[in-house]
Short mmCIF file of C-alpha atoms and ligand atoms in Angstrom, two decimals:
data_model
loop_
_atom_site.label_atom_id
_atom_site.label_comp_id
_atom_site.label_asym_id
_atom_site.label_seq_id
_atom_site.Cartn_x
_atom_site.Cartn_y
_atom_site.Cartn_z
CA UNK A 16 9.25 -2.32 20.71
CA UNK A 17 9.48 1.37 19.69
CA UNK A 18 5.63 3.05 20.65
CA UNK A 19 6.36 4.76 16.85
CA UNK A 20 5.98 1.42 14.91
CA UNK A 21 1.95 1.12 13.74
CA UNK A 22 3.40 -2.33 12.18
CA UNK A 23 6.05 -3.91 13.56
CA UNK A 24 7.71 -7.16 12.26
CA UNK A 25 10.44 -9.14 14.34
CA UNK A 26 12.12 -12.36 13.45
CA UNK A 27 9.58 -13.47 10.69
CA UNK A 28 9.91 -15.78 8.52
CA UNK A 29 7.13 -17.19 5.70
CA UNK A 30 7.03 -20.60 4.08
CA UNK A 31 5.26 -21.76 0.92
CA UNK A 32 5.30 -25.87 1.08
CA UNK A 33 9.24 -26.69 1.05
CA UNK A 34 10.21 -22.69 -0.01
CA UNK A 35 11.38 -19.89 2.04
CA UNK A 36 9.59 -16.67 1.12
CA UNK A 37 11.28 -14.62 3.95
CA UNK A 38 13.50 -14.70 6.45
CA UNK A 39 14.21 -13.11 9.63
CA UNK A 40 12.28 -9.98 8.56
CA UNK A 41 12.94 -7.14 11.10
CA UNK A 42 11.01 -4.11 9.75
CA UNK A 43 8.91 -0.65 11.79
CA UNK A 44 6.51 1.52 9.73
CA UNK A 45 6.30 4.81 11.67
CA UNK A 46 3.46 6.60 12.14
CA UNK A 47 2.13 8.72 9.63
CA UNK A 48 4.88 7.55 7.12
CA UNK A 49 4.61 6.04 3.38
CA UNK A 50 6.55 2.83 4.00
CA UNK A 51 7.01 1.68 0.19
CA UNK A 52 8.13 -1.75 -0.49
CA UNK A 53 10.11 -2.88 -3.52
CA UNK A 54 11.63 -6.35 -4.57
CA UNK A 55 11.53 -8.56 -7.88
CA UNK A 56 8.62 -9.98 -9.05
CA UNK A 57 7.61 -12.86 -7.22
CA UNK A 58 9.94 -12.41 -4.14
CA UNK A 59 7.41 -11.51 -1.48
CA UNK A 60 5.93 -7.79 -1.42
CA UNK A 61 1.77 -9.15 -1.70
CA UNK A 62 3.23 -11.79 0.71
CA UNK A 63 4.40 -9.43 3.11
CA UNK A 64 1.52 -7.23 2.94
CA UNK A 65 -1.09 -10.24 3.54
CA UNK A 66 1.10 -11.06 6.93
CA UNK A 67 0.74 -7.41 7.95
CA UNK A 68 -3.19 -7.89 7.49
CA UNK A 69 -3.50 -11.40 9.64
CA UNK A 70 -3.79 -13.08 6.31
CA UNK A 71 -1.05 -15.22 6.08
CA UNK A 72 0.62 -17.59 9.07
CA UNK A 73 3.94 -16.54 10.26
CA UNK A 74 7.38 -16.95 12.40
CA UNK A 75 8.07 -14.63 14.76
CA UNK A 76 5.84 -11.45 15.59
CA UNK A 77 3.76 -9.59 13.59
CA UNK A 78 2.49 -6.12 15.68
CA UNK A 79 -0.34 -4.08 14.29
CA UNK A 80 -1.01 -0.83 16.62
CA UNK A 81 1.28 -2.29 19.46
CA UNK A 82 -0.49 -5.48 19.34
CA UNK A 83 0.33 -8.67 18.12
CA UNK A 84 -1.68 -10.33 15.25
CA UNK A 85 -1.08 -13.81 16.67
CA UNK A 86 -3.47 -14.76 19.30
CA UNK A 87 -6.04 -12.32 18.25
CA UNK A 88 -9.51 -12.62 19.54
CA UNK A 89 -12.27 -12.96 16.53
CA UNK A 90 -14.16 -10.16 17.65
CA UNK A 91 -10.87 -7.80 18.39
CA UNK A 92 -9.36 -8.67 15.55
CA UNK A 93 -12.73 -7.55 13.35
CA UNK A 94 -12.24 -4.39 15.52
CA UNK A 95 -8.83 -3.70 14.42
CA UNK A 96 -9.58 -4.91 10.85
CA UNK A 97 -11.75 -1.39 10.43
CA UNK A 98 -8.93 0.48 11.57
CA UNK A 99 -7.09 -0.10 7.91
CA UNK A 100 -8.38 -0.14 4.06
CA UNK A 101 -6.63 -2.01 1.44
CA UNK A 102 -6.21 -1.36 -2.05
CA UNK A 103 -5.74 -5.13 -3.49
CA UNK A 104 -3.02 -5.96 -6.74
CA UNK A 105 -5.08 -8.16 -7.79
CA UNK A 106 -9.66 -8.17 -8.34
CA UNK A 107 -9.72 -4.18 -7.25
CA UNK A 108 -13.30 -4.54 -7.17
CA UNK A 109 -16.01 -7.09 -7.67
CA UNK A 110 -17.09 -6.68 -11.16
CA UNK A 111 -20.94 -7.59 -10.56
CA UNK A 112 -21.46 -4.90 -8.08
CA UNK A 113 -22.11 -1.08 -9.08
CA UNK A 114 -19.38 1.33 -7.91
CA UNK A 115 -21.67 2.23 -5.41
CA UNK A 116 -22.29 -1.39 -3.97
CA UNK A 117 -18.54 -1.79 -3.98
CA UNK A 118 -17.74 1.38 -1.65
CA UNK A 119 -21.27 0.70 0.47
CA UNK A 120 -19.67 -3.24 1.20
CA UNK A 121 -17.56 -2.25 3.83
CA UNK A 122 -19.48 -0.16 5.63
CA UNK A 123 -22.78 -2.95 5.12
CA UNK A 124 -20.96 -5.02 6.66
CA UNK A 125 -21.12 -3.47 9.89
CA UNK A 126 -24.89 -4.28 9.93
CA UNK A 127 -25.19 -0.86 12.05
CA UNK A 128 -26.11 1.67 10.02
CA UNK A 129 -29.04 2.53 8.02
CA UNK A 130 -29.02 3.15 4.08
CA UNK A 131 -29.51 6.91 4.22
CA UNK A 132 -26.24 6.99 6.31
CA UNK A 133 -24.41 4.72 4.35
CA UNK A 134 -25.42 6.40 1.07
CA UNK A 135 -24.14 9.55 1.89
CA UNK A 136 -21.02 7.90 3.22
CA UNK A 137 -20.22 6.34 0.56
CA UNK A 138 -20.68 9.78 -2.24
CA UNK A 139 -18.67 11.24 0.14
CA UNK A 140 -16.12 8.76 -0.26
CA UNK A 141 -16.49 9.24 -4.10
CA UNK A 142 -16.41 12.73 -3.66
CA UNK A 143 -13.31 12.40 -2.15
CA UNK A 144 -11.46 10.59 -4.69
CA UNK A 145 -13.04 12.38 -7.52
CA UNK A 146 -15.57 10.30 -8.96
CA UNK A 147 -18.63 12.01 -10.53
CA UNK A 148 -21.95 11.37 -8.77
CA UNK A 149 -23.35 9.99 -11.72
CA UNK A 150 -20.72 7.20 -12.25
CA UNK A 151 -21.99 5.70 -9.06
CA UNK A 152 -24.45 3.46 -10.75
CA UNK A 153 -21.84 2.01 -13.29
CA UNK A 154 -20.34 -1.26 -12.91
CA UNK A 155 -16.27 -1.40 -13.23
CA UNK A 156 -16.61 -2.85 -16.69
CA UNK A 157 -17.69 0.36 -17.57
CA UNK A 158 -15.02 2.12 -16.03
CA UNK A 159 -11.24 3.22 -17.20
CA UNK A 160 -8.37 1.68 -15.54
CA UNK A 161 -7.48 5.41 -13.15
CA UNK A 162 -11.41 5.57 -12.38
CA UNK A 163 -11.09 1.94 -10.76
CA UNK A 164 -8.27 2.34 -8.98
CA UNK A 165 -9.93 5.37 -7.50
CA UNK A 166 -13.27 3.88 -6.83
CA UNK A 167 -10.86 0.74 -5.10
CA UNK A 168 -9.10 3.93 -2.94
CA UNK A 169 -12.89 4.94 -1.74
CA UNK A 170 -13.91 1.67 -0.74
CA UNK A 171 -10.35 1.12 1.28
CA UNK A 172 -11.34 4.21 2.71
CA UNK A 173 -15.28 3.77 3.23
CA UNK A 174 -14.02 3.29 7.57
CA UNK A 175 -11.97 6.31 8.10
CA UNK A 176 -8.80 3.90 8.44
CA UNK A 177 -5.61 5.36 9.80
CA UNK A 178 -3.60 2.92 8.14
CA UNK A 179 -3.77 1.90 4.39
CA UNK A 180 -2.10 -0.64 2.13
CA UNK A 181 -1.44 -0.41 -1.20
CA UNK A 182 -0.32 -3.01 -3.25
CA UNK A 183 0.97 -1.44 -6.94
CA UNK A 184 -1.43 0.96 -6.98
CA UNK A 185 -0.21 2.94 -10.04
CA UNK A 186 0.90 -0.34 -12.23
CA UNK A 187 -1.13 -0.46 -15.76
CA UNK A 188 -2.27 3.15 -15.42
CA UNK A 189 -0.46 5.68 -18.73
CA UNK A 190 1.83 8.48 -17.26
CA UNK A 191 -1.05 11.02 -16.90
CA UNK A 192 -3.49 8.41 -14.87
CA UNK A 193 -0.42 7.27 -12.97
CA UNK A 194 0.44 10.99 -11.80
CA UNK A 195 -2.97 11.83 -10.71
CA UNK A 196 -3.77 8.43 -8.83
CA UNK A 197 -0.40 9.92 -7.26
CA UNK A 198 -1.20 13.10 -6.24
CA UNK A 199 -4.80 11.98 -5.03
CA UNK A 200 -3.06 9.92 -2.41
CA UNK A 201 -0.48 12.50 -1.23
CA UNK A 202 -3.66 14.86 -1.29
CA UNK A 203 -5.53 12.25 1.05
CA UNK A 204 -2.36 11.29 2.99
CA UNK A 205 -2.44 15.06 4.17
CA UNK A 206 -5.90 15.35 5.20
CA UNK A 207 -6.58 12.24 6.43
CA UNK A 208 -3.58 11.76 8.14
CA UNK A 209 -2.76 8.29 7.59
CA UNK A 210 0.07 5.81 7.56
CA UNK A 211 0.50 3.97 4.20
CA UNK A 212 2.13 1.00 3.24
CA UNK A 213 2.64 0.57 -0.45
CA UNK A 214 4.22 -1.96 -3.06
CA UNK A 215 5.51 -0.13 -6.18
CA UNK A 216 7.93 -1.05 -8.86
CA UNK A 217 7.22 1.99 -10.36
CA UNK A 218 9.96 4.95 -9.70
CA UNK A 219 8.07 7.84 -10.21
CA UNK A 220 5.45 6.74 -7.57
CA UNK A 221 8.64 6.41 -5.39
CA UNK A 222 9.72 9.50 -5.66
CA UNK A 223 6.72 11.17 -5.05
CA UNK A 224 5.12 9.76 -1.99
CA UNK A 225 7.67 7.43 -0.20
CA UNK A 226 9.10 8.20 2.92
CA UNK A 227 11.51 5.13 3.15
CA UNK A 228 11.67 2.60 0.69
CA UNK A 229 12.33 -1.14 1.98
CA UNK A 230 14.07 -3.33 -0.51
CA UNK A 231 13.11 -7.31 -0.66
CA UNK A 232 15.68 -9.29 -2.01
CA UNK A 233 17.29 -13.22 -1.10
CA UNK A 234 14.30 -13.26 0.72
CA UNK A 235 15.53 -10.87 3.20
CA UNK A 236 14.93 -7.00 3.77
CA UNK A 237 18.48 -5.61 2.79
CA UNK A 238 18.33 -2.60 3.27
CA UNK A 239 15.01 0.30 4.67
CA UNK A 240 16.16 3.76 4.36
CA UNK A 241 14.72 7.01 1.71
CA UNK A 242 15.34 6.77 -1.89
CA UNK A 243 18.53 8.69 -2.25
CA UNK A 244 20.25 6.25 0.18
CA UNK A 245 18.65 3.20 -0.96
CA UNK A 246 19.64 4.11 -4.50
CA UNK A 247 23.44 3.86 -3.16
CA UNK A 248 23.07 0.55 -1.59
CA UNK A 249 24.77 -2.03 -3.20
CA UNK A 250 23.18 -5.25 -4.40
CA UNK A 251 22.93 -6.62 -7.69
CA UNK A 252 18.65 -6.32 -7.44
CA UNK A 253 18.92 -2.47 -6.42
CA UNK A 254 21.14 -2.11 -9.13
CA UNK A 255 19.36 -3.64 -11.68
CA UNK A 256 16.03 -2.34 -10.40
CA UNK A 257 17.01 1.39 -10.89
CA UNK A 258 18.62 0.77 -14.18
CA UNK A 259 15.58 -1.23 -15.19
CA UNK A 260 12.85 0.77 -14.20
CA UNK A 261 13.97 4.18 -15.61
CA UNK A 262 11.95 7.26 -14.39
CA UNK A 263 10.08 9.81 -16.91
CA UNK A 264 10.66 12.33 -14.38
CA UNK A 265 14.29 11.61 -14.28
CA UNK A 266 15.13 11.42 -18.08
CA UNK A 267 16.17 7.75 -18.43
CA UNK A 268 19.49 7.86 -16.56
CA UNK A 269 20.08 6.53 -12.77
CA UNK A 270 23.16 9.75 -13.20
CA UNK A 271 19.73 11.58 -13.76
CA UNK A 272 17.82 9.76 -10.87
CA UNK A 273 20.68 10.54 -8.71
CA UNK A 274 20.15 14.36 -9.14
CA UNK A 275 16.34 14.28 -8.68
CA UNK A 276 16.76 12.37 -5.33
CA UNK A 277 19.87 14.73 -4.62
CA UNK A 278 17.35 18.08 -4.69
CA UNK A 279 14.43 16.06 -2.72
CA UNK A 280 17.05 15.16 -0.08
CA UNK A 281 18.10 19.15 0.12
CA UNK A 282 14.26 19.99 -0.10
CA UNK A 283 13.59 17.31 3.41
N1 ATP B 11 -1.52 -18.79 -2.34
C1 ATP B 11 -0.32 -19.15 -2.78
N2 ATP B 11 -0.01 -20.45 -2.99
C2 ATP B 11 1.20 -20.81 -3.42
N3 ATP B 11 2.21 -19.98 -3.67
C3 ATP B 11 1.98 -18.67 -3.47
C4 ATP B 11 0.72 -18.18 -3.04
N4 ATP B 11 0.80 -16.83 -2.94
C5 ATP B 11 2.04 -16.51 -3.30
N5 ATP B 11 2.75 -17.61 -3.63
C6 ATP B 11 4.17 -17.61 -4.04
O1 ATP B 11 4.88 -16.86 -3.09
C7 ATP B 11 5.89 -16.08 -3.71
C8 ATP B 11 5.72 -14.62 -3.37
O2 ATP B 11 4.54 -14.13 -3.96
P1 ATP B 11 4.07 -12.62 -3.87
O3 ATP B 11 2.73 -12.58 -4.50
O4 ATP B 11 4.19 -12.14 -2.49
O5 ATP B 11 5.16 -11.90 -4.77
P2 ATP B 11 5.26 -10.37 -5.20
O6 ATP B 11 6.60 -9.89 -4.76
O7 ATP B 11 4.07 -9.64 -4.73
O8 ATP B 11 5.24 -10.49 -6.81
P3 ATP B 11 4.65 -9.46 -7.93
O9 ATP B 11 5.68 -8.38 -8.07
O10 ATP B 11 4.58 -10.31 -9.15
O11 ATP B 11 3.33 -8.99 -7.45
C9 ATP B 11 5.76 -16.37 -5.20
O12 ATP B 11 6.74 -17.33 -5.51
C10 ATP B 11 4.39 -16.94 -5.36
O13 ATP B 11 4.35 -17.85 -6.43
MG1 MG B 12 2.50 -8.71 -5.65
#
């Protein structure tokens, strides 16, 4: 166990009735790193996630801030749950609550602190990720797609976590939404000093706020490592994922990728 890993996996493995998900996962996300995870569709990234958050049963050892998951007790475990916020892939936010309900959830659920505290909690929060007072009264119909993935952001955020998962939290936004969901999260990553672990398919995001990128694929991780190396590595799914998923940034060419990662690696 290295005292750097906030999550550490060893040995895991994940089943799904008679189908392997993963296998022998070995993986550390470092403190104060953004640990991005990419793999094809279907091959595990939500999965892995859920198992980092106690969700889903596992082989081998899951640690969470040098603890194991395992073997939790109920009321430790709802300790440790407040210590990280979670921006979901899937049902961001529930669609019959107002934006403010939705960020005010987490934070009611404590059953310790009285509404004038958790109002002003909870425009900070908003405050924080940009969202106009007045929006707080809207439901998320009545929202755009960036303005619900930010509301999402204040709600994972409503406890002050130091750790935070996101799970494609850029996918379905245009370019413009996309880049400013992206630099609201470096923005918070700075001040709030957290540790992120995020699913992305999307290369741009990559580029911008991963640390080290760790590549699902066979249902193993081949290869954890920044960008410009994982770029390099060679397997058919990096390949193809890079040629695929071509970057605006980068001008539509991995040659072109290969540059861009070549001056960030200079610039670290
Ligand atoms: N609750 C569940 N019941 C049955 N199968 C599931 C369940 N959740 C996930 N799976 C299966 O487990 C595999 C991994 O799913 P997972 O959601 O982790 O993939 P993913 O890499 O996040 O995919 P995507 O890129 O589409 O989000 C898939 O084959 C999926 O069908
Ligand atoms: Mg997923």
């Amino acid at each position: 166990m290295t005292a750097d890993c906030v999550i550490e996996l060893s040995g895991v493995w994940t089943q799904i009735g008679a189908s392997i998900i993963h296998r022998d996962i070995d993986l550390c996300v470092r403190s104060g790193e953004v640990f991005a995870v990419i793999g094809e569709s279907g091959g595990g990234k939500t999965m892995l996630l859920r198992l980092m958050l106690g969700l889903e049963p596992a082989r081998g050892t899951v640690r969470v801030f040098d603890r194991p998951l395992q073997g939790y007790p109920a009321d430790d475990f709802k300790r440790m749950r407040r210590r990280w916020g979670v921006l979901f892939q899937q049902g961001a936010l529930f669609s019959a609550l107002s934006v403010y309900d939705n960020v005010a959830l987490p934070l009611r659920e404590l059953r310790q602190l009285p509404e004038e505290m958790i109002r002003e909690l909870v425009m900070t929060k908003l405050a924080l990720v940009e969202i106009d007072a007045a929006s707080a009264d809207k439901l998320p119909s009545q929202l755009s797609g960036g303005m619900v993935k930010r509301v999402a952001l204040a709600r994972a955020l409503a406890l002050d976590p130091e750790l935070l998962f996101l799970d494609e939290p850029t996918a379905g936004l245009d370019p413009e939404r996309s880049d400013g969901f992206v630099n609201l999260v470096q923005r918070l990553r700075r001040e709030l000093n957290l540790t992120v672990v995020m699913v992305s398919h999307d290369v741009d995001t990559l580029i911008a706020l991963a640390d080290r990128v760790a590549v699902l694929a066979d249902q193993r991780l081949i290869t954890v490592g920044p960008l410009w190396e994982v770029v390099e590595f060679p397997h058919p799914f990096v390949h193809s994922f890079f040629l695929r998923h071509r970057t605006r940034s980068a001008q539509q060419s991995v040659d072109e990728l290969r540059r861009v990662l070549g001056q960030s690696r200079q610039a670290a």
